[in-house]
mmCIF file of C-alpha atoms in Angstrom:
data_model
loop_
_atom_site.group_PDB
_atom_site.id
_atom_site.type_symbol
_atom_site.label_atom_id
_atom_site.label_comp_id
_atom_site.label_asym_id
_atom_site.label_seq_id
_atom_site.Cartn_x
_atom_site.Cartn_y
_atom_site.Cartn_z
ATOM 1 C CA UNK A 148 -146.897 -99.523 -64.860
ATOM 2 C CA UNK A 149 -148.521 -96.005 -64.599
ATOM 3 C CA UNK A 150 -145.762 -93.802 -62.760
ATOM 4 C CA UNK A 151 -147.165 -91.023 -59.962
ATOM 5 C CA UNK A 152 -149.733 -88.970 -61.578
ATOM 6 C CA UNK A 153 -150.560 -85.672 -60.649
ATOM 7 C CA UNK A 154 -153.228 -83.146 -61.747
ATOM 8 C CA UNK A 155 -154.068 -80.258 -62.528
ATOM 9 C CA UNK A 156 -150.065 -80.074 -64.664
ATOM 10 C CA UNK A 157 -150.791 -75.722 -64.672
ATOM 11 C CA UNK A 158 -152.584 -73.881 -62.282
ATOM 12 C CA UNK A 159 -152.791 -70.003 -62.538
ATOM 13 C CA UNK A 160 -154.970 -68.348 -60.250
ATOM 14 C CA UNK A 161 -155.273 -65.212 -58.362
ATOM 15 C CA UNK A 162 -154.011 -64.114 -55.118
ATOM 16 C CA UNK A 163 -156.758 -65.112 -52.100
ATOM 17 C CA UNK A 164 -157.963 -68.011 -54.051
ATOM 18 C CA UNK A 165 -157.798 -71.138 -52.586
ATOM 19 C CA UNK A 166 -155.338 -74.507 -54.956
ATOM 20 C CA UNK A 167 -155.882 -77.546 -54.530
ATOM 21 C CA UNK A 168 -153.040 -80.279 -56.126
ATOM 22 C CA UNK A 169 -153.775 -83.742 -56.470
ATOM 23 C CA UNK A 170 -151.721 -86.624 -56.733
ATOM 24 C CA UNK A 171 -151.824 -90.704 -56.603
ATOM 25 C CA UNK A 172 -148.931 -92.006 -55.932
ATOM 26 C CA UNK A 173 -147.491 -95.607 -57.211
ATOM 27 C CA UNK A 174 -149.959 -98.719 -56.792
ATOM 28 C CA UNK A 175 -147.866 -100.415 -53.909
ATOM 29 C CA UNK A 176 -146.057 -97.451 -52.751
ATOM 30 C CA UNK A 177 -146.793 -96.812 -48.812
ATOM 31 C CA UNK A 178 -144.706 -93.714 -48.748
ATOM 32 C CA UNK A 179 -145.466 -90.537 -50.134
ATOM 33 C CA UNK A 180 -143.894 -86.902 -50.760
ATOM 34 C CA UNK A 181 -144.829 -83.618 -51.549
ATOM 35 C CA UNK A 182 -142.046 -80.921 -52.402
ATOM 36 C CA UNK A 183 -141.384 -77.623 -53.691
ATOM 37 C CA UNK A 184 -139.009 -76.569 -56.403
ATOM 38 C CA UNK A 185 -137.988 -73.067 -56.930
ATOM 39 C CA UNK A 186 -135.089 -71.507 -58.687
ATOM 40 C CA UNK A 187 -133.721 -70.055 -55.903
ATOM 41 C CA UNK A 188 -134.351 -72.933 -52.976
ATOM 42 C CA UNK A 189 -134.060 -76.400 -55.522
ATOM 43 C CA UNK A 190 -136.084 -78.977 -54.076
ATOM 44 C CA UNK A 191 -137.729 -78.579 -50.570
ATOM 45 C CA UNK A 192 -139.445 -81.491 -48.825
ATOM 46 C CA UNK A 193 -143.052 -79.790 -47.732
ATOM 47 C CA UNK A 194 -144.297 -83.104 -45.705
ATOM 48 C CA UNK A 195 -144.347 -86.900 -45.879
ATOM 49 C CA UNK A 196 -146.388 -89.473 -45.559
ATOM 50 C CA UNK A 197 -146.207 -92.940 -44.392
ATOM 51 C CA UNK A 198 -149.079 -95.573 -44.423
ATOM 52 C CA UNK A 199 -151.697 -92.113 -44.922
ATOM 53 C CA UNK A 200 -150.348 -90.848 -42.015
ATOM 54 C CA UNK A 201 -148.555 -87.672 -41.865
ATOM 55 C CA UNK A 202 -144.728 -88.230 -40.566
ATOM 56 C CA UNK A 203 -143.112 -85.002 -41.064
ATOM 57 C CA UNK A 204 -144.796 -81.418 -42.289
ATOM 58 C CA UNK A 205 -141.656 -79.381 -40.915
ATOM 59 C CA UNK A 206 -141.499 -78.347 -44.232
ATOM 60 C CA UNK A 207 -144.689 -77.080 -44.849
ATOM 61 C CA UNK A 208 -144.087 -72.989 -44.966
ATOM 62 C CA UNK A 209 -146.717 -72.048 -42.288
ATOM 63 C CA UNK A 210 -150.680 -72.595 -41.630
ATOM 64 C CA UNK A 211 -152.019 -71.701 -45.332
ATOM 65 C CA UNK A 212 -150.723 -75.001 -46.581
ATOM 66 C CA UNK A 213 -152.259 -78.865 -45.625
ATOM 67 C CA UNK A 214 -152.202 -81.685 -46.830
ATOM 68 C CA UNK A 215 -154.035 -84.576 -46.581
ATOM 69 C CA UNK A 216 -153.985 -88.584 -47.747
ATOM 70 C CA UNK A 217 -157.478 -90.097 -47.484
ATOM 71 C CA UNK A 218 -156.489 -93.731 -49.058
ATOM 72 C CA UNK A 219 -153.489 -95.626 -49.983
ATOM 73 C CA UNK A 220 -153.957 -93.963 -53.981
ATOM 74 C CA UNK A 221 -154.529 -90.298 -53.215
ATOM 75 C CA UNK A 222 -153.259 -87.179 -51.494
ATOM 76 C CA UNK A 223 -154.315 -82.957 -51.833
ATOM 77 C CA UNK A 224 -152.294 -80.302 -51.267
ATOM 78 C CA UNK A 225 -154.220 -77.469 -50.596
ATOM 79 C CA UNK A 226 -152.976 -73.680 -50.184
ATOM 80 C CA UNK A 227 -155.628 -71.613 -48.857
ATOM 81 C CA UNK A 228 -155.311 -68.429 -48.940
ATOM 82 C CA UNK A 229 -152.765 -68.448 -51.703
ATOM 83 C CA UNK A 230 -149.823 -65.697 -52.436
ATOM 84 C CA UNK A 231 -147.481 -64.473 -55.037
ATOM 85 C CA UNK A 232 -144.735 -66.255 -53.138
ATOM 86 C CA UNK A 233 -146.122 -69.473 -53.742
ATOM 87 C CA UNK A 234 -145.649 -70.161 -57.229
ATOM 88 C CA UNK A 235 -143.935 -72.910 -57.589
ATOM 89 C CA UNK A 236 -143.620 -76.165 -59.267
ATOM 90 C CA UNK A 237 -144.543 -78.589 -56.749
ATOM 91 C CA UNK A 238 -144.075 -82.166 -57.197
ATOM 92 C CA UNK A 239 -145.145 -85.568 -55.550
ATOM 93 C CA UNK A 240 -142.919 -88.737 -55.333
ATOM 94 C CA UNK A 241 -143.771 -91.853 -53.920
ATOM 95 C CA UNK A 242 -141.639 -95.177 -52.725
ATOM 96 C CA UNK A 243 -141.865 -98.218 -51.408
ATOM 97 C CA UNK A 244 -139.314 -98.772 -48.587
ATOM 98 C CA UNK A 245 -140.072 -102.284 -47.506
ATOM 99 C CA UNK A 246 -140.121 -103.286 -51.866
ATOM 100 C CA UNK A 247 -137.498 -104.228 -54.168
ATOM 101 C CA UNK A 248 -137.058 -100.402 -55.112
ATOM 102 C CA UNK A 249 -136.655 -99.903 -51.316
ATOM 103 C CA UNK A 250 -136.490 -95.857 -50.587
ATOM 104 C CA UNK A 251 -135.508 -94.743 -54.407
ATOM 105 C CA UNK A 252 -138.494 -92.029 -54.433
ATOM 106 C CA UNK A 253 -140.172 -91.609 -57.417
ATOM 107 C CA UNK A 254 -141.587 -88.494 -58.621
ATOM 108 C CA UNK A 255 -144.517 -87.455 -60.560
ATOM 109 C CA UNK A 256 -144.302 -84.704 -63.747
ATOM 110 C CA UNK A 257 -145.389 -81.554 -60.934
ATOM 111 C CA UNK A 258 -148.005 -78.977 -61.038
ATOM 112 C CA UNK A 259 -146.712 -75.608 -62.079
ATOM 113 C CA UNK A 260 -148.677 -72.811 -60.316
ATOM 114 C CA UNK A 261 -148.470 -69.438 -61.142
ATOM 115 C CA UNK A 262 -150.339 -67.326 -58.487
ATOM 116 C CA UNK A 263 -150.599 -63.655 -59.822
ATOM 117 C CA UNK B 70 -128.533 -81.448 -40.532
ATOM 118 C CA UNK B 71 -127.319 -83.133 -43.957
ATOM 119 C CA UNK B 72 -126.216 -80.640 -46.731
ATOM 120 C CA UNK B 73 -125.448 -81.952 -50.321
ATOM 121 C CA UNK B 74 -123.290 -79.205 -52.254
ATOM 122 C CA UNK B 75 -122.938 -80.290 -56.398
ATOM 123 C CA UNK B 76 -120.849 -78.319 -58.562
ATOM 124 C CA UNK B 77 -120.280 -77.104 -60.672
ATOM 125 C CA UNK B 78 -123.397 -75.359 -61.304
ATOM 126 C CA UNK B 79 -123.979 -75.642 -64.735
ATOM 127 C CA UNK B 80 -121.030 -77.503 -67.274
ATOM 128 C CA UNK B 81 -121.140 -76.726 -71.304
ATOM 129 C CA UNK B 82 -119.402 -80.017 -73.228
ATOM 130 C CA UNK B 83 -118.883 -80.859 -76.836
ATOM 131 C CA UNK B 84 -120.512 -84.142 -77.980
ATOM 132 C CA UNK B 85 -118.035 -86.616 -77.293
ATOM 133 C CA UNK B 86 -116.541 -84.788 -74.991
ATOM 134 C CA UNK B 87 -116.285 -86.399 -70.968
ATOM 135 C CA UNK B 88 -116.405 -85.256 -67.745
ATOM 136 C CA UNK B 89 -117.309 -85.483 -64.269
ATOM 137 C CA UNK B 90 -120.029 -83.859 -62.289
ATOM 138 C CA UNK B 91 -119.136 -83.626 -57.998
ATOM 139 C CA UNK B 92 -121.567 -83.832 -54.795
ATOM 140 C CA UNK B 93 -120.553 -83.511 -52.027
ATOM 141 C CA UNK B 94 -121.999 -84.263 -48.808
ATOM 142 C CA UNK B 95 -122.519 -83.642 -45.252
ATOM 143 C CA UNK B 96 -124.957 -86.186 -42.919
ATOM 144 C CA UNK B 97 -124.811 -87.654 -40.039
ATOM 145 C CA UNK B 98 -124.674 -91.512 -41.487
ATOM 146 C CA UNK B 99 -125.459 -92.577 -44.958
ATOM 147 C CA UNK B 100 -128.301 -94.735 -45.766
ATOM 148 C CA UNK B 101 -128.142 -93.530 -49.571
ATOM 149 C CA UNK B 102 -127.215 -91.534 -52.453
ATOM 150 C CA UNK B 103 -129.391 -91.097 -55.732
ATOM 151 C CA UNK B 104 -128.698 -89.400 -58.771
ATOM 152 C CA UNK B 105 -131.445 -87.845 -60.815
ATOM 153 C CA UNK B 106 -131.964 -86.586 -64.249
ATOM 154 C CA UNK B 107 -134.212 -83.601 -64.616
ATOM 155 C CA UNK B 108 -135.556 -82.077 -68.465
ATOM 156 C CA UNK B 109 -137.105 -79.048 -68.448
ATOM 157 C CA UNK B 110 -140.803 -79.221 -67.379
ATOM 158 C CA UNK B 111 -140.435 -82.930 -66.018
ATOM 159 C CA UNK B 112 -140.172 -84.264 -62.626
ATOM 160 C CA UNK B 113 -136.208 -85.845 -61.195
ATOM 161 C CA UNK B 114 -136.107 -89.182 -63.801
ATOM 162 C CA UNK B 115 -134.394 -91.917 -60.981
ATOM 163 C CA UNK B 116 -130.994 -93.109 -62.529
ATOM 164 C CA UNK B 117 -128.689 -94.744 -59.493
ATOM 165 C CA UNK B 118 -128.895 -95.711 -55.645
ATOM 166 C CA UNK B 119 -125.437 -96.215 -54.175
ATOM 167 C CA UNK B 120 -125.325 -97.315 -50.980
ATOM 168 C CA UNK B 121 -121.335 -97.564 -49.400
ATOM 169 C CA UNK B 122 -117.887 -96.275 -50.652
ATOM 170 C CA UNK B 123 -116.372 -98.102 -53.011
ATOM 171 C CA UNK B 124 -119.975 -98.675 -54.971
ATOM 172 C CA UNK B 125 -120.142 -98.033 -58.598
ATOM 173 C CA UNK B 126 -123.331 -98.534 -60.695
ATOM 174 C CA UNK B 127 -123.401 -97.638 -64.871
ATOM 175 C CA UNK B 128 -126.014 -97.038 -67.289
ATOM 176 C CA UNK B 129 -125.500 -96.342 -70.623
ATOM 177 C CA UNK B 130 -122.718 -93.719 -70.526
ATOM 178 C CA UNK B 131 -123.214 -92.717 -66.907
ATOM 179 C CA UNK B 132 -121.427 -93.612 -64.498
ATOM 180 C CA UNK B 133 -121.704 -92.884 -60.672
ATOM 181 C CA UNK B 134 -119.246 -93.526 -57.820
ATOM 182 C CA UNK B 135 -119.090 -93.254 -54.265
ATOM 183 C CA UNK B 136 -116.618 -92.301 -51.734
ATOM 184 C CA UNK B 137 -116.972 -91.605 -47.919
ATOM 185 C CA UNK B 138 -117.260 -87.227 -48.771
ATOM 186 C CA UNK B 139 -118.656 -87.281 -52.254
ATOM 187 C CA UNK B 140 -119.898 -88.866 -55.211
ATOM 188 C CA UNK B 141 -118.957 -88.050 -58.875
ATOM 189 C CA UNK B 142 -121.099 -88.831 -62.233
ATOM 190 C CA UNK B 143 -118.623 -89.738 -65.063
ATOM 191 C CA UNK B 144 -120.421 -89.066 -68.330
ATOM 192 C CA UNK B 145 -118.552 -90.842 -71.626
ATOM 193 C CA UNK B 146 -118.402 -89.364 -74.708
ATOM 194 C CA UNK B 147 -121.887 -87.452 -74.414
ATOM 195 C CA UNK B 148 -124.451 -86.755 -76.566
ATOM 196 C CA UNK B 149 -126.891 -83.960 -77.062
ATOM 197 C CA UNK B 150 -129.607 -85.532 -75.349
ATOM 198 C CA UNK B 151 -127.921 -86.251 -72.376
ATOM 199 C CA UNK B 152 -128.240 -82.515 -71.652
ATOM 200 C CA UNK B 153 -129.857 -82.164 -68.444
ATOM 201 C CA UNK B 154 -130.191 -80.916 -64.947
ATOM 202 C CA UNK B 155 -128.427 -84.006 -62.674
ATOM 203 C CA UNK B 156 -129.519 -83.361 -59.182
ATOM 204 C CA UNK B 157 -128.340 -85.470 -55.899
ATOM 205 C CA UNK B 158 -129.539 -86.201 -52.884
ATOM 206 C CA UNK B 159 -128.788 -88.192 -49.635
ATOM 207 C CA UNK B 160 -130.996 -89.867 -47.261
ATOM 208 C CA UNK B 161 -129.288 -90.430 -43.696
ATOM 209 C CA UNK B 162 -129.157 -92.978 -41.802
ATOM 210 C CA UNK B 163 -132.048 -92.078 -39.151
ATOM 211 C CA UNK B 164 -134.967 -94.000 -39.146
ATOM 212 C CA UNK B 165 -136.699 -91.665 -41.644
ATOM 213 C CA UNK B 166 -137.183 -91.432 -45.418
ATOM 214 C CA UNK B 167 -136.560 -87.258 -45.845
ATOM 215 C CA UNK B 168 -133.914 -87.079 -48.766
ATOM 216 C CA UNK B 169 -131.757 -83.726 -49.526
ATOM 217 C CA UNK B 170 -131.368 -82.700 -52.300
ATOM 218 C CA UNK B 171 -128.430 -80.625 -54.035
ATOM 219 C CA UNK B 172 -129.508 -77.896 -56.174
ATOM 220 C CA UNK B 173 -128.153 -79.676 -59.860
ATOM 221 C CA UNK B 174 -125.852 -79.534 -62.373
ATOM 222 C CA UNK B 175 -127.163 -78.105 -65.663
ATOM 223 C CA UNK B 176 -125.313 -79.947 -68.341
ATOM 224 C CA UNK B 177 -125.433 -79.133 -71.498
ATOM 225 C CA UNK B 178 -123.789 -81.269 -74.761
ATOM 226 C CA UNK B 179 -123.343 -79.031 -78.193
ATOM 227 C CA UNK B 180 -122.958 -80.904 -81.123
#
């Protein structure tokens, strides 16, 4: 079973440029999760998604970040414009609350972005 | 709001050598506690779900237990590549799925 996949795996761009992270979740997984890991905050939930629709984007620093999930198998995260402060590693983790794995989230290996 | 505290921060064993790694948590009701095992440039690796006190789940030499304030991971006789960051989280009891997370352990096992 292919885990969560998520591409590009290193981004470095330039301040003002728009990023765009992809991920597809588990095949089965209704649930999905984008977060935020930093050395100095650990592991911040940005927003979640159940059935493609958005449940919770509390998390979501302010109005340059969306996200989006179009189908069951994919979801963007898309900074626009982007800043020094949001290099990151950001990772995606899916689950399948209702499935014998029931709300264990799983993550995908992250996209590390480096905006200079 | 739920806060998950792990310490300590970062733990430096001989192989063979065993110990205990602590989270402790705050929330409202617990639904669930996971343990995690992170490598440098991966994403968490899932190890346990416990769901009540009293629960105790093992893998290998890992072992995690629950109690009503905190949750411990026993490690036996470790190895170097058990060296890792162990992170924990809770999910409450509200009908949601948002999971804290504690900010990790970093363990590392010298041969």
């Amino acid at each position: 079973d292919a885990g969560v996949i998520q591409s590009p795996r290193h981004e470095v761009t330039e301040m003002g440029q728009e990023v765009t992270l992809r991920c597809k979740p588990i095949s089965g997984h209704n649930s999905l999760f984008w977060y935020r890991q930093t050395m100095m905050r650990g592991l911040e939930l940005l927003i979640y998604f159940n059935n493609n629709v958005p449940i919770d984007d509390s998390g979501m620093p302010e109005d340059r970040f969306s996200a989006k999930m179009p189908n069951a198998s994919f979801s963007t995260l898309k900074i626009q414009p982007s800043e020094p402060r949001d290099s990151a590693v950001y990772f995606c983790a899916s689950s399948d609350p209702l499935g014998p794995t029931g709300e264990t989230q799983y993550f995908g290996p992250g996209t590390r972005l480096l905006v200079l | 709001e739920d806060q998950v505290t792990q310490s300590p921060e970062a733990l430096r064993l001989q192989e063979g050598e065993s110990s205990s790694l602590n989270c402790s948590y705050t929330v409202s009701g617990l639904r669930g506690l996971f343990w995690y095992r992170q490598d440098p440039g991966k994403g968490p690796e899932f190890l346990f779900t416990l769901y009540s006190a009293g629960e105790e789940k093992e893998k290998e030499r890992l072992k995690a237990t629950l109690t009503k304030k905190e949750s411990f991971l026993h490690i036996t006789a470790p190895k170097p590549e058990d060296s890792a960051t162990y992170l924990c989280a809770v999910l409450n009891s509200g009908g949601y799925q948002k999971v804290t997370f504690g900010t990790g352990t970093k363990l590392q096992v010298i041969p």
